[in-house]
Structure formats: structure tokens, C-alpha cells
Amino acid sequence: MVATESDIERDLIAKLTELKYEYRPDIRDRLTLERNFRERFEALNRVKLSSSEFQRLLEQIVTPDVFAAAHTLREYNSFLRDDGTPFNFTLVNTRDWCKNTFEVINQLRINTDNSHHRYDVILLINGVPVVQLELKTLQVSPRRAMQQIVEYKNEPGNGYGRTLLCFIQLFVVSNYGDTWYFANNNTRHFSFNADERFLPVYQYAAEDNRKIVHLDGFADKFLAKCTLGQMISRYMVRVASEQKLMVMRPYQIYAVKAIVESIQQNCGNGYVWHTTGSGKTLTSFKASTLLKDNPDIEKCLFVVDRKDLDRQTREEFNRFQEGCVEENTNTETLVRRLLSDDYADKVIVTTIQKLGLALDGAHKKNYKARLEPLRNQRMAFIFDECHRSQFGENHKAIKEFFPKAQLFGFTGTPIFEKNASYQQVEGEQASFRTTDDLFQRSLHEYTITHAIEDRNVLRFHIDYYKAEGERLPKPGEGLKKEKVVETVLTKHDAATAERKFNAILATSSINEAIEYFDKFKEMQAKRQVADPDFRPLNIACVFSPPAEGNKDVQQIQEDLPQEQLDNKQDPEAKKKALKAIIDDYNEQYGTNHRVGEFDLYYQDVQKRIKDQQFPNADLPHSQKIDIVIVVDMLLTGFDSKFLNTLYVDKNLKYHGLIQAFSRTNRVLNDTKPYGNILDFRQQQQNVEEAIALFSGEKIDQAREIWLVDPAPTVIDNLQGAVKKLGEFMASQGLTAAPEDVPHLKGDAARSQFVTMFKEVQRLKTQLDQYTDLSDDQRDQISATVPAETLQGFRSAYLETAQRLKEQQDRKGDAADPLVQMLDFEFVLFASSVIDYDYIMGLIARYTQQQPGKLKMNRDQLIGLIQADAKFIDEREDIAEYIRGLEANKALDENAIRAGYENFKESKKAQELTAIANAHQIEPAAFQAFVEEVIRRRIFDGERLNELLAPLGLGWKARTQKELALMEDLSPLLHKLAQGREISGLSAYEQ
């Protein structure tokens, strides 16, 4: 028998009681919640409040601002008593969270202006609600519970902004077998946007990264009183610059604990192996701030390796806590801050280069002698990317000067004996060959294998380019540049989902990068002449200039070995070529960069790569970068979710290979199924060796975990999914044709279609981005899902899914369980190419086509629009407009746009007049009311009453009239709002 929600709730409360929570069945409404809070507050603060004081206290602390509430929960606060005297208080025992009172309540109903929600289970600390658990049955995806919480929080007048529920820090959702948690936040950081971004949600894990997802085990480990207290007090971060709460991932917590314990027990050094993309900056920030409060530590230095990383890390630290780290403009500033007694100078972010100068006894400013008072103090050093060059000498200098120092390192790619020689380090480094030699022991490991399994990063699809001809290149040998450029131009649109994403081309030297830049320019110009429809790619190129004594460039180049070496050969030619590249860039983007301020140019390139996140409607494609050509730059430390492809014409090995590949595998959503690598140097052996070296303990399964299935496997899966869909349609007495989908009977059948076709589309999206498909495989895919059939099914999916989603939103928990559990993926059905501008241009071209030379007829054009999720609210309007266009009457794009806007306005006026007449409301006043709602995005109930006032109805008849009116008006308002929320509208919807 399947457990019901009430069974799961009862079992959870029993488990929490075992964990020594006090169950309070008497707390079921706002009054009893506040009464209990008052008792706990008075006991903690040893005070007796009058009723008026308590009411004023509630008014002071209850706020719709989640970030402000989080601050109040953790800090000392002040309050004026009735007699005017100030009174300092805390809401919980912040010194020792384990010593608070922990209670569990269930089925709490909070009644506010428009909110009558009931909450499954809430955990109280000292009477303050801090964790809400939303439970579902096993068949329902926890994602539905997440969406429900978001919907509840977005309703006007909800309990989260008007009551003590404003202090909720964490939400937990579970269907008993699958449990997730996430931080509470203000609306802009708390939404499920089906297009791109999702709430950051987490699953708990043990120290060995084994998932703990069963609710019973999760409660044991995560909800134990002291663990929960620590999670809220120590392992949540308030991001000041964004007014946002973040909760640390389990592996980050274990790493921080390991560092803090090593310091407390004074037991040597250690390193944390957390893969690229796993949030090392947040982990190191939290470790640094916890050490800041340790009186045994004199200073905590976070040491990075380059100027840009210094700036980036400082900005990240200050993002987490405003003003917590000052800029170290030079070594003098670093020395001054090291000698300072100011608490603000206890945590310092600096570069390894400045630290090296400070400890250089031969330096003319004699910094080392000035630092003598610190020699016997306990110091903590945390090194970012601790495998970097020069580290051996600095390691030795630090150990000699600070004998009581403890050194901790973070790395995504440790140096083992096997890859130490590849680093080619000379001198002192030879005796410190591996990360283990340098840091004694590993404190915690979270490898790329773990991250891929957790979907914190994506797997890789690697296409080893197969050359043709008599003399085939050996592994590691390059091809002719014309062939590489030609292949990139042919494959780029498929690899990047029609330019939704962008790419990096990694080359082996500065001269190669220059040659590639020129070759792209030349070959794209030829293609444009040969094919007027060819859309050239926006190509940028970035490499460091000759240093010529420039300290900033010298510092940048210390981690760019190839560029540093290349710039020693004919530096003037390199500088001239870079100037021409920057001039070309200035002309393309309307900028004014120059070689002398290279850092500004480099920052602008990075920004434009990241600008890929914006739709073309918001930022024209001409202002973005499709491919950036690099040598060493951007292959480490650079992150962008919208970069998905790496073209490789450079020999890579071990950690260099993993770092470069990892630029492509940041998680976005199902439209980005993997990171795409197109290797022109046949480096399969190097890839296999890197996977084996950096897989951690799962070496036997690593290849299967890291790499996506080969095309034949995915094609088989696609064929299986299509067959399953066909069998389902047949079981309903229908053919496997798009036109039969509307004939499905009942929500259960429609729900099954949505789930089944979503899987077909997901697999098709994955195959669309494979760059190594043969002609036979393409034919196989086309035969499995012909383009017209796929387009028809996409249209049917959108129609059906929209209908079910409206039912899901309207009925909530009362919806059919099969509808309730559906998880819609509209993002899979939206093409990045087909946007509003593209459609308007297509319609214009359609009207200009000569009879007998039609590239696209009226029905095909309508089908294209109806199969794209971006037009889900406008699909019928655009289709109706196209049907109404006069045949053989040529119109330009401006006329098409103006005509469509007039059509929409006219249709809206007709619909509003029809609704007004049907409900006996004056049409002009009704239209003004609707226009104000759309303009302000606020539904004003009082104005609605005024519209109905002339009818002279009693309250009961007026209520019925309101409901009938809203049944007609709500769908139109949602359509006119184009997906944007209208505050207050949900209160009038049934």
C-alpha cells in the first residue's frame, strides 16, 4: 500500500520526537504560534513584556524582507520599551544554538488578508519558525512541492511576509524517497523560471559524498538539533551585495569543518580537492571567516596566484560580506595590514607574488625585517589552486619564516607523481613534486566524478575529428588551419544549439592564434559572397601582449607559460598583430580599447562571452561573441553557463586538459545536456589518462560517468521513446500522429502524452548537439522523427501542457494526482533562433515570395510558430494574423510589425467589449480598468467593485457576478501580461 501524505507526516513527526524535538499539536494557528514565541522570547531574554510591547516587537521584527529577517535572527537587536528605555534582545541563543528549544508543529493554518494556506510541518527554534517541510506522496515529484512553495510565497498578503513565517531559513521538500532542501529568499532570488534559471536546490550527502535522500535518513543526519542549528548559524551565507541567502553544499561544509578542526587541534597542513565549478571561493570564504573568530590565530591569508584572480576573489569575498577584504594595491599595503591589530585586517586576500616579495630578505625595502614581530605567531594560509607554479619557493619561505604557520590548499586538479613532471617546474619545486608532498594530507575530496553524478557539472561529449586522405596526422599533430576553420563553420551551429551558446578555440601559440583569426576573417568573407544567407560568426581573439616592463602584464603572464615564452620571440610583430585584432574588435563592437590598457580589453571580452545569456531581443547578437580564440587565457578560472563548446587545436594533458574541458560544463538546463569538445589533435589517449588520474575512488566507472553515451546508444533510446509513444497512442485507439493528440480522453491520458513526448524531445535535443553524426545516423534520426511530425508533436505538446498547467495552477493540491505530479519543460520547446524578430522577417518574406517559388507556405509558417514555446501566449494571435494576410500582397518587415500590433490592439478591444457587454459593464470604463492592471501589474479589487457598483447588486449576487466575470477575464489578463505576474490576481481565481 502506498503511504499517504498524512502517513509520511506522522512518521516524520515520530522521527523528530525521537531526535528530542518537542511536538506541539496545540500550535495550529497564528495566535498559538505567537503565544508560544512570546513565552520562549521572554524566557531567553529574561524579560516580561506588556501586551502593547509584544505587539510592537512583532511589528518591528516581522518583515516581508527575507534578508532583513535573516539578519534579525542571527544578531543582537534593540527595542524601546513602553517607558522609553532601550532593551537589547536576541531571538535565539546565538552563542550556542544547540541550547535553544527545538519544537515541531504540523498543519499550521495562517490566515492573512488573502492567504489561507495550511503548512505540512514546521520546525521552531525558540518559538521562531526556521524550517518548513512540504511533503508529497511517492508518485509526486518533489519539484511540484518546490513550485507550490514558490506559488504560496508569491501570493499577495501571504503568511511569509505578514507573520513569524518571515523567519523561515530553509525549505525541505520530500516524497519520502527523495528529499531536497533550499534557502528562503526574496522574490528575485526565489523563482522557478522555466526558460533558464532554477532555484539552487540541494540533496544532503555523507562525508564520502554518498547521497542521503530518504526522509528518515535525512532527518537523522540533517535535522538533528545541533546539526540544524549549525547549518543555520554557520553554514548559511548572507550575500550582502545581492541581499541573498545561500546555503552551503554538504561537501563544502565537510571541507570547512576539516580546516577548522585542523586549526583547533593544531595538527598540520592539508588540502581540499574540490573539482572546478564546485564553489571553492565560497568554501574558502567561510573557512576564513570562521578562523577570523579564532583567538589563537593571528592572521588568515587567502593567497591567489594572479592579479585578475586577486581582484575576482576579493570581489567574491566582498559579495559574501560587504567590505570584509580591502584591496592590497602593493606589497607595502600587504605588510601594513599584516602588522595591523585591526580586526578588519585579520583576513587578507593577497597574491603569491606580493607574499613572495614581503618575505624576500634581499628586497630593498626590507619588508622581511619589519614582519619579524609575526615570526612566532600562529598564522593560517589558504591557497587557491595550490598546484600553481613558483609555489615551491614560497612554500619554503613561508615555513621558514612562520614556523607555527598552518598551510591549506584548494585545488580542482591536484598534482600527483604522474602529472608533476608535466608541470616542468625547476629548482626548489623538485623537492615538492606533488600536492601531498606540499600539504601532507587530503582533508576532503569532491571530484569531477562526484560533481557529474550530482549534476553540479555536466558530462562531456568529445568528438575526435577524423581526418581524411593518404597521410593521416598522428595523435598530437595539427591539421591545416583551413580544414579546422571549415569544420568549425560547418559544425558550430549544431554544437551550440543554433548559437544559443558560444565557444572557445584553444590554439598552441600566439602565432597560431593570429593565423586563425585572419583565416576566419578570410574564409567567412568568401562564404558570404558565395551564400547570401550565410550568417558570419562573431570572432574575437585574446592573448597577452609583450610585457615590456609592465608589472600588470608580467603578473598576468606568470600563469600563462606559452604566452610568456611566445612573447620573447619577435615581440613587435606580436604587438602589431594584437593591435590589429583589437582595432577589429573596436570596429565590430563600437569600443575604444588599446594594447596599452590590455586588462580593460580582456575584461570586455569576458563580459561579452557572458552576455550570451541575454536573448537577442534584449541584446542583439551583433554585440555578443560566438568564438573566442585563445592560447592560455580563459582556459582556467573562467565560468559562463552559456559557453558549451571547446575547439581544441592544442596539445593538452592531465590537469591542463581537465581545466580546459571544464570551461564548457557549467549546468544550465536540459537545453544544455553536456559540454561539447571538438578535438582536432586526436588526443583520446590523453583524455583517458586524465580521466583515470582525476576520478578519485570511482576509477572503474569514471569513463561512463564523465562521457555521454555514443550517438548509436542515444539513437536507440530515441527510437525506443518514439516506439513507446506510438504504443501508448495505439492503446488509446489513436494513431501516432500529432493531429490525434487533441482526441486523447481524460487528464490521465494527456498527462502520459506530456511525459512521453518530453522524453522524445529531450533525446532529440541531445542528438541535435552531437557534432560527430554520420550521414547514415542523421538519416536514421530523420526517419525516427521526421521534421514535420516532430514540429506537429511539439505544437500538440505545448497545447496540452498549457491546458494541464493551468489546471495545476488553478486547483493546486485538489488537481488530479497525475496532473499534480507533472513537471513541465517548456524550455525544451523554445528555439534560440526563432524569436519575435525572426518570425516578423519570415512573415515579410512569405508575403514577398513569387508564386511557384514558395520556400515556406502559410501552414508551414503557422506550424513553426505553434511548435515554439516562446510564442505560447501569442501563438493563436500570430496564426490568425498570418491567415488574414492578403495573398500575393508584398509587405516589408516594418509594415508586418505595424500590422500585427494593430491587429492585436483591435482584437483586444473586441474581446474586452464582448466581456463587458456579457457582464453588463460599461466597455470604456472596463477597458481603462484592464489597461491600468496591465500597466501596473496589480489587480485592484476595489476598482473592480466600482465597475460593478452601477448594477446595484447585493453582496451575494455581486460575489457570483465577480466570479463569473473573472472566469472570462483571467485568461485574457494572463495573456496580456505575457508571463509576468499580476499581483493580487490569484485571490480572484478559483
CSV table of C-alpha atoms in Angstrom, one decimal, residues 4-383:
chain,number,residue,atom,x,y,z
A,4,THR,CA,-0.4,8.9,2.0
A,5,GLU,CA,0.9,12.4,2.8
A,6,SER,CA,-0.6,12.1,6.3
A,7,ASP,CA,1.3,8.8,6.9
A,8,ILE,CA,4.6,10.4,5.8
A,9,GLU,CA,3.8,13.4,8.1
A,10,ARG,CA,3.0,11.2,11.1
A,11,ASP,CA,6.2,9.2,10.6
A,12,LEU,CA,8.3,12.3,10.3
A,13,ILE,CA,6.9,13.8,13.5
A,14,ALA,CA,7.6,10.5,15.3
A,15,LYS,CA,11.2,10.6,14.0
A,16,LEU,CA,11.7,14.2,15.1
A,17,THR,CA,10.3,13.3,18.5
A,18,GLU,CA,13.0,10.6,18.7
A,19,LEU,CA,15.5,13.3,17.9
A,20,LYS,CA,14.3,15.1,21.1
A,21,TYR,CA,12.1,17.8,19.3
A,22,GLU,CA,9.1,18.7,21.4
A,23,TYR,CA,5.9,18.0,19.4
A,24,ARG,CA,3.3,20.8,19.8
A,25,PRO,CA,0.0,19.7,18.5
A,26,ASP,CA,-1.6,22.7,20.2
A,27,ILE,CA,0.1,25.2,17.8
A,28,ARG,CA,-2.2,25.2,14.8
A,29,ASP,CA,-2.8,28.9,14.0
A,30,ARG,CA,-1.3,32.3,14.1
A,31,LEU,CA,-2.5,33.1,17.7
A,32,THR,CA,-1.0,30.0,19.3
A,33,LEU,CA,2.2,30.4,17.2
A,34,GLU,CA,2.7,33.9,18.5
A,35,ARG,CA,1.8,33.0,22.1
A,36,ASN,CA,4.5,30.3,22.1
A,37,PHE,CA,7.0,32.6,20.6
A,38,ARG,CA,6.3,35.2,23.3
A,39,GLU,CA,6.9,32.6,26.1
A,40,ARG,CA,10.2,31.5,24.5
A,41,PHE,CA,11.3,35.1,23.9
A,42,GLU,CA,10.6,36.2,27.4
A,43,ALA,CA,12.4,33.2,28.9
A,44,LEU,CA,15.5,33.6,26.7
A,45,ASN,CA,15.8,37.4,27.3
A,46,ARG,CA,14.7,37.2,31.0
A,47,VAL,CA,12.0,39.8,30.4
A,48,LYS,CA,8.3,40.2,30.9
A,49,LEU,CA,6.6,42.2,28.1
A,50,SER,CA,3.3,44.0,28.3
A,51,SER,CA,0.8,43.2,25.5
A,52,SER,CA,1.5,46.5,23.8
A,53,GLU,CA,5.3,45.9,24.0
A,54,PHE,CA,4.8,42.4,22.5
A,55,GLN,CA,2.7,43.8,19.7
A,56,ARG,CA,5.3,46.5,18.9
A,57,LEU,CA,8.0,43.9,19.0
A,58,LEU,CA,6.1,41.8,16.4
A,59,GLU,CA,5.6,44.9,14.2
A,60,GLN,CA,9.4,45.6,14.5
A,61,ILE,CA,10.7,42.2,13.6
A,62,VAL,CA,8.1,40.8,11.2
A,63,THR,CA,9.1,41.9,7.7
A,64,PRO,CA,8.5,40.7,4.1
A,65,ASP,CA,12.2,41.2,3.5
A,66,VAL,CA,13.7,37.7,3.9
A,67,PHE,CA,17.3,39.1,4.1
A,68,ALA,CA,16.4,41.6,6.8
A,69,ALA,CA,14.7,38.8,8.8
A,70,ALA,CA,17.7,36.6,8.4
A,71,HIS,CA,19.9,39.4,9.9
A,72,THR,CA,17.5,39.9,12.8
A,73,LEU,CA,17.5,36.1,13.6
A,74,ARG,CA,21.3,36.0,13.9
A,75,GLU,CA,22.2,39.3,15.5
A,76,TYR,CA,21.6,41.3,18.7
A,77,ASN,CA,18.7,43.8,18.3
A,78,SER,CA,17.4,46.8,20.2
A,79,PHE,CA,13.8,47.6,21.2
A,80,LEU,CA,12.3,50.6,23.0
A,81,ARG,CA,10.1,49.6,26.0
A,82,ASP,CA,6.9,51.4,27.0
A,83,ASP,CA,8.8,53.6,29.4
A,84,GLY,CA,11.3,54.6,26.7
A,85,THR,CA,14.2,52.6,27.9
A,86,PRO,CA,16.2,50.6,25.3
A,87,PHE,CA,16.2,46.8,25.6
A,88,ASN,CA,18.7,44.6,23.7
A,89,PHE,CA,17.5,41.1,22.7
A,90,THR,CA,18.1,38.1,20.6
A,91,LEU,CA,15.5,35.8,19.1
A,92,VAL,CA,17.6,32.6,19.7
A,93,ASN,CA,20.7,31.7,21.7
A,94,THR,CA,23.2,32.7,19.1
A,95,ARG,CA,26.2,31.7,21.2
A,96,ASP,CA,25.2,28.1,21.4
A,97,TRP,CA,22.4,27.1,19.0
A,98,CYS,CA,22.3,23.6,20.5
A,99,LYS,CA,20.9,25.1,23.7
A,100,ASN,CA,17.8,26.5,22.1
A,101,THR,CA,14.3,24.9,22.4
A,102,PHE,CA,13.5,22.8,19.3
A,103,GLU,CA,9.8,22.1,18.6
A,104,VAL,CA,7.9,20.6,15.7
A,105,ILE,CA,4.4,21.7,14.6
A,106,ASN,CA,2.1,20.5,11.8
A,107,GLN,CA,-0.9,21.6,9.8
A,108,LEU,CA,-0.4,25.2,10.8
A,109,ARG,CA,-3.0,27.4,9.2
A,110,ILE,CA,-2.1,31.1,8.8
A,111,ASN,CA,-4.9,33.4,7.8
A,112,THR,CA,-3.8,36.8,6.5
A,113,ASP,CA,-5.6,39.1,4.0
A,114,ASN,CA,-5.7,36.8,1.1
A,115,SER,CA,-3.8,33.7,2.3
A,116,HIS,CA,-5.5,30.7,3.9
A,117,HIS,CA,-2.7,28.1,3.4
A,118,ARG,CA,-2.0,25.1,5.6
A,119,TYR,CA,1.6,24.1,6.0
A,120,ASP,CA,2.6,20.5,6.5
A,121,VAL,CA,5.4,20.5,9.1
A,122,ILE,CA,7.4,23.4,10.5
A,123,LEU,CA,10.4,23.4,12.9
A,124,LEU,CA,10.7,26.1,15.5
A,125,ILE,CA,13.9,27.2,17.3
A,126,ASN,CA,13.0,29.1,20.4
A,127,GLY,CA,9.5,29.5,19.0
A,128,VAL,CA,10.8,31.0,15.7
A,129,PRO,CA,9.7,29.1,12.6
A,130,VAL,CA,13.0,28.4,10.8
A,131,VAL,CA,12.4,25.3,8.6
A,132,GLN,CA,9.3,24.4,6.6
A,133,LEU,CA,8.9,20.8,5.3
A,134,GLU,CA,6.5,20.2,2.4
A,135,LEU,CA,5.6,16.6,1.9
A,136,LYS,CA,4.3,14.7,-1.1
A,137,THR,CA,3.4,11.1,-1.8
A,138,LEU,CA,6.0,8.8,-3.5
A,139,GLN,CA,4.5,9.2,-7.0
A,140,VAL,CA,4.7,13.0,-7.0
A,141,SER,CA,8.0,14.7,-7.9
A,142,PRO,CA,9.4,16.9,-5.1
A,143,ARG,CA,9.7,19.6,-7.7
A,144,ARG,CA,5.9,20.0,-7.5
A,145,ALA,CA,6.3,20.8,-3.8
A,146,MET,CA,9.0,23.4,-4.7
A,147,GLN,CA,6.7,25.0,-7.2
A,148,GLN,CA,3.9,25.1,-4.6
A,149,ILE,CA,6.1,26.9,-2.1
A,150,VAL,CA,7.1,29.5,-4.7
A,151,GLU,CA,3.4,30.0,-5.6
A,152,TYR,CA,2.4,30.4,-1.9
A,153,LYS,CA,5.2,32.9,-1.4
A,154,ASN,CA,4.3,34.9,-4.5
A,155,GLU,CA,0.7,35.4,-3.4
A,156,PRO,CA,-0.1,38.9,-2.1
A,157,GLY,CA,-0.8,39.1,1.6
A,158,ASN,CA,0.7,35.7,2.2
A,159,GLY,CA,1.8,34.5,5.6
A,160,TYR,CA,5.5,34.6,4.8
A,161,GLY,CA,5.6,38.4,4.7
A,162,ARG,CA,3.0,39.2,7.4
A,163,THR,CA,3.8,36.7,10.2
A,164,LEU,CA,6.6,35.0,12.1
A,165,LEU,CA,6.9,32.8,9.0
A,166,CYS,CA,9.2,35.5,7.6
A,167,PHE,CA,12.0,33.9,9.6
A,168,ILE,CA,11.9,30.6,7.6
A,169,GLN,CA,15.5,30.0,6.6
A,170,LEU,CA,15.2,26.7,4.8
A,171,PHE,CA,12.6,24.7,2.9
A,172,VAL,CA,12.7,20.9,2.7
A,173,VAL,CA,10.6,19.0,0.2
A,174,SER,CA,10.3,15.3,0.2
A,175,ASN,CA,8.2,12.5,-1.3
A,176,TYR,CA,9.7,10.2,1.4
A,177,GLY,CA,12.1,8.5,-1.1
A,178,ASP,CA,13.6,11.7,-2.5
A,179,THR,CA,14.4,14.8,-0.3
A,180,TRP,CA,15.8,18.2,-1.3
A,181,TYR,CA,16.4,21.4,0.6
A,182,PHE,CA,16.9,25.1,-0.4
A,183,ALA,CA,17.3,28.5,1.2
A,184,ASN,CA,14.5,31.0,1.6
A,185,ASN,CA,14.9,34.3,-0.3
A,186,ASN,CA,13.3,37.4,-1.6
A,187,THR,CA,11.3,37.0,-4.8
A,188,ARG,CA,14.1,37.9,-7.3
A,189,HIS,CA,16.2,35.1,-6.0
A,190,PHE,CA,13.3,32.7,-5.4
A,191,SER,CA,11.6,31.5,-8.6
A,192,PHE,CA,11.4,28.6,-11.0
A,193,ASN,CA,11.9,30.3,-14.3
A,194,ALA,CA,11.1,27.6,-16.9
A,195,ASP,CA,13.3,29.4,-19.5
A,196,GLU,CA,16.7,29.4,-17.9
A,197,ARG,CA,17.3,29.6,-14.2
A,198,PHE,CA,16.1,27.4,-11.3
A,199,LEU,CA,16.3,27.7,-7.6
A,200,PRO,CA,19.6,26.3,-6.3
A,201,VAL,CA,18.3,23.1,-4.7
A,202,TYR,CA,20.4,20.5,-2.8
A,203,GLN,CA,20.5,16.9,-1.7
A,204,TYR,CA,22.2,16.1,1.6
A,205,ALA,CA,25.2,13.7,1.5
A,206,ALA,CA,27.6,12.0,3.9
A,207,GLU,CA,31.3,12.8,4.1
A,208,ASP,CA,32.1,10.3,1.4
A,209,ASN,CA,29.6,12.2,-0.9
A,210,ARG,CA,27.0,9.3,-0.7
A,211,LYS,CA,23.6,10.8,-1.0
A,212,ILE,CA,21.1,10.8,1.9
A,213,VAL,CA,17.8,11.3,0.2
A,214,HIS,CA,15.4,9.0,2.2
A,215,LEU,CA,13.4,11.3,4.5
A,216,ASP,CA,14.1,9.1,7.6
A,217,GLY,CA,17.9,9.2,7.0
A,218,PHE,CA,17.8,12.8,6.1
A,219,ALA,CA,16.0,13.7,9.4
A,220,ASP,CA,18.7,11.7,11.3
A,221,LYS,CA,21.6,13.5,9.7
A,222,PHE,CA,20.4,16.9,8.7
A,223,LEU,CA,17.5,17.7,11.2
A,224,ALA,CA,19.3,16.5,14.3
A,225,LYS,CA,19.1,19.6,16.6
A,226,CYS,CA,22.7,20.6,16.8
A,227,THR,CA,23.3,19.9,13.1
A,228,LEU,CA,20.4,22.0,12.1
A,229,GLY,CA,21.5,24.8,14.5
A,230,GLN,CA,25.0,24.7,12.9
A,231,MET,CA,23.6,24.6,9.4
A,232,ILE,CA,21.6,27.8,10.0
A,233,SER,CA,24.2,29.6,12.2
A,234,ARG,CA,27.4,28.7,10.5
A,235,TYR,CA,26.8,27.2,7.1
A,236,MET,CA,24.4,29.7,5.6
A,237,VAL,CA,25.9,32.8,4.0
A,238,ARG,CA,24.3,36.2,3.6
A,239,VAL,CA,25.4,37.6,0.3
A,240,ALA,CA,25.3,41.3,1.2
A,241,SER,CA,25.7,42.7,-2.4
A,242,GLU,CA,22.7,40.8,-3.6
A,243,GLN,CA,20.6,40.7,-0.4
A,244,LYS,CA,20.5,36.9,-0.8
A,245,LEU,CA,20.8,33.8,1.4
A,246,MET,CA,22.9,30.9,0.3
A,247,VAL,CA,23.2,27.5,2.0
A,248,MET,CA,26.4,25.6,1.6
A,249,ARG,CA,26.6,22.3,-0.1
A,250,PRO,CA,27.5,19.2,2.0
A,251,TYR,CA,31.0,18.8,0.6
A,252,GLN,CA,31.7,22.5,1.2
A,253,ILE,CA,30.6,22.1,4.9
A,254,TYR,CA,32.9,19.0,5.4
A,255,ALA,CA,35.9,20.9,3.9
A,256,VAL,CA,35.3,23.9,6.2
A,257,LYS,CA,34.9,21.6,9.2
A,258,ALA,CA,38.1,19.8,8.3
A,259,ILE,CA,40.1,23.0,8.1
A,260,VAL,CA,38.7,24.5,11.3
A,261,GLU,CA,39.3,21.2,13.2
A,262,SER,CA,42.9,21.1,11.9
A,263,ILE,CA,43.5,24.6,13.3
A,264,GLN,CA,41.8,23.9,16.6
A,265,GLN,CA,43.8,20.7,17.1
A,266,ASN,CA,46.9,22.3,15.6
A,267,CYS,CA,47.6,19.2,13.6
A,268,GLY,CA,49.5,20.3,10.5
A,269,ASN,CA,48.6,21.2,6.9
A,270,GLY,CA,46.1,19.8,4.4
A,271,TYR,CA,44.5,20.3,1.1
A,272,VAL,CA,40.9,20.2,-0.2
A,273,TRP,CA,40.4,18.5,-3.6
A,274,HIS,CA,37.1,20.0,-4.9
A,275,THR,CA,36.6,20.0,-8.6
A,276,THR,CA,36.5,23.0,-10.9
A,277,GLY,CA,33.0,24.6,-10.7
A,278,SER,CA,32.2,23.3,-7.2
A,279,GLY,CA,32.3,26.7,-5.5
A,280,LYS,CA,35.7,26.8,-3.9
A,281,THR,CA,35.6,30.5,-3.2
A,282,LEU,CA,32.5,30.2,-1.0
A,283,THR,CA,34.1,27.3,0.9
A,284,SER,CA,37.4,29.2,1.4
A,285,PHE,CA,35.4,32.4,2.4
A,286,LYS,CA,33.5,30.5,5.1
A,287,ALA,CA,36.7,28.8,6.4
A,288,SER,CA,38.4,32.3,6.5
A,289,THR,CA,35.5,33.9,8.4
A,290,LEU,CA,35.3,31.1,10.9
A,291,LEU,CA,39.0,31.4,11.5
A,292,LYS,CA,38.6,35.1,12.0
A,293,ASP,CA,36.8,34.4,15.2
A,294,ASN,CA,39.5,32.1,16.5
A,295,PRO,CA,41.6,34.0,19.0
A,296,ASP,CA,44.6,31.6,18.6
A,297,ILE,CA,45.1,32.7,15.0
A,298,GLU,CA,46.9,36.0,14.4
A,299,LYS,CA,46.1,36.3,10.7
A,300,CYS,CA,44.4,34.3,8.0
A,301,LEU,CA,45.7,34.9,4.5
A,302,PHE,CA,43.9,33.7,1.4
A,303,VAL,CA,46.5,33.5,-1.3
A,304,VAL,CA,45.8,33.6,-5.0
A,305,ASP,CA,48.1,33.5,-8.0
A,306,ARG,CA,47.4,36.3,-10.4
A,307,LYS,CA,46.2,39.9,-10.4
A,308,ASP,CA,42.8,39.1,-12.0
A,309,LEU,CA,42.2,36.3,-9.6
A,310,ASP,CA,43.2,38.6,-6.7
A,311,ARG,CA,40.5,41.1,-7.9
A,312,GLN,CA,38.0,38.4,-8.7
A,313,THR,CA,38.4,36.7,-5.3
A,314,ARG,CA,38.4,39.9,-3.4
A,315,GLU,CA,35.1,40.9,-5.1
A,316,GLU,CA,33.7,37.5,-4.4
A,317,PHE,CA,34.6,37.7,-0.7
A,318,ASN,CA,33.1,41.2,-0.5
A,319,ARG,CA,30.0,39.9,-2.3
A,320,PHE,CA,29.5,37.5,0.6
A,321,GLN,CA,30.2,40.1,3.2
A,322,GLU,CA,30.5,43.8,2.3
A,323,GLY,CA,33.9,45.4,2.9
A,324,CYS,CA,35.4,42.3,4.5
A,325,VAL,CA,38.5,42.4,2.4
A,326,GLU,CA,40.4,45.5,1.2
A,327,GLU,CA,42.4,45.8,-1.9
A,328,ASN,CA,46.1,45.2,-1.5
A,329,THR,CA,47.4,47.7,-4.1
A,330,ASN,CA,51.0,46.8,-3.4
A,331,THR,CA,53.4,44.9,-1.1
A,332,GLU,CA,53.7,47.8,1.2
A,333,THR,CA,49.9,47.7,1.9
A,334,LEU,CA,50.1,43.9,2.5
A,335,VAL,CA,52.9,44.4,5.1
A,336,ARG,CA,51.0,47.2,6.8
A,337,ARG,CA,47.9,45.1,7.0
A,338,LEU,CA,49.9,42.1,8.3
A,339,LEU,CA,51.2,44.2,11.1
A,340,SER,CA,47.8,45.8,11.9
A,341,ASP,CA,45.9,44.9,15.1
A,342,ASP,CA,42.6,46.0,13.4
A,343,TYR,CA,40.0,43.2,13.4
A,344,ALA,CA,39.1,44.1,9.8
A,345,ASP,CA,42.7,43.2,8.8
A,346,LYS,CA,42.6,39.7,10.3
A,347,VAL,CA,41.6,38.1,6.9
A,348,ILE,CA,43.7,39.2,4.0
A,349,VAL,CA,43.4,38.3,0.3
A,350,THR,CA,46.7,38.7,-1.5
A,351,THR,CA,48.7,37.3,-4.4
A,352,ILE,CA,51.5,34.8,-4.0
A,353,GLN,CA,53.7,37.3,-5.8
A,354,LYS,CA,53.2,40.0,-3.2
A,355,LEU,CA,53.7,37.5,-0.4
A,356,GLY,CA,56.9,36.4,-2.0
A,357,LEU,CA,58.2,40.0,-2.1
A,358,ALA,CA,57.3,40.5,1.5
A,359,LEU,CA,59.4,37.5,2.6
A,360,ASP,CA,62.3,38.3,0.3
A,361,GLY,CA,65.2,39.3,2.6
A,362,ALA,CA,67.1,40.8,-0.4
A,363,HIS,CA,64.3,43.3,-1.2
A,364,LYS,CA,65.5,46.9,-0.9
A,365,LYS,CA,62.5,47.9,1.3
A,366,ASN,CA,63.4,45.1,3.8
A,367,TYR,CA,59.8,44.0,4.4
A,368,LYS,CA,61.0,40.8,6.0
A,369,ALA,CA,62.7,42.6,8.9
A,370,ARG,CA,59.5,44.6,9.5
A,371,LEU,CA,57.5,41.4,9.7
A,372,GLU,CA,59.8,40.0,12.4
A,373,PRO,CA,57.2,40.5,15.2
A,374,LEU,CA,54.9,38.0,13.5
A,375,ARG,CA,57.6,35.2,13.2
A,376,ASN,CA,56.4,33.2,16.2
A,377,GLN,CA,52.6,33.9,15.8
A,378,ARG,CA,50.2,31.2,14.6
A,379,MET,CA,49.2,32.0,11.0
A,380,ALA,CA,46.8,30.3,8.7
A,381,PHE,CA,47.4,30.4,4.9
A,382,ILE,CA,44.7,29.2,2.5
A,383,PHE,CA,46.0,28.8,-1.1
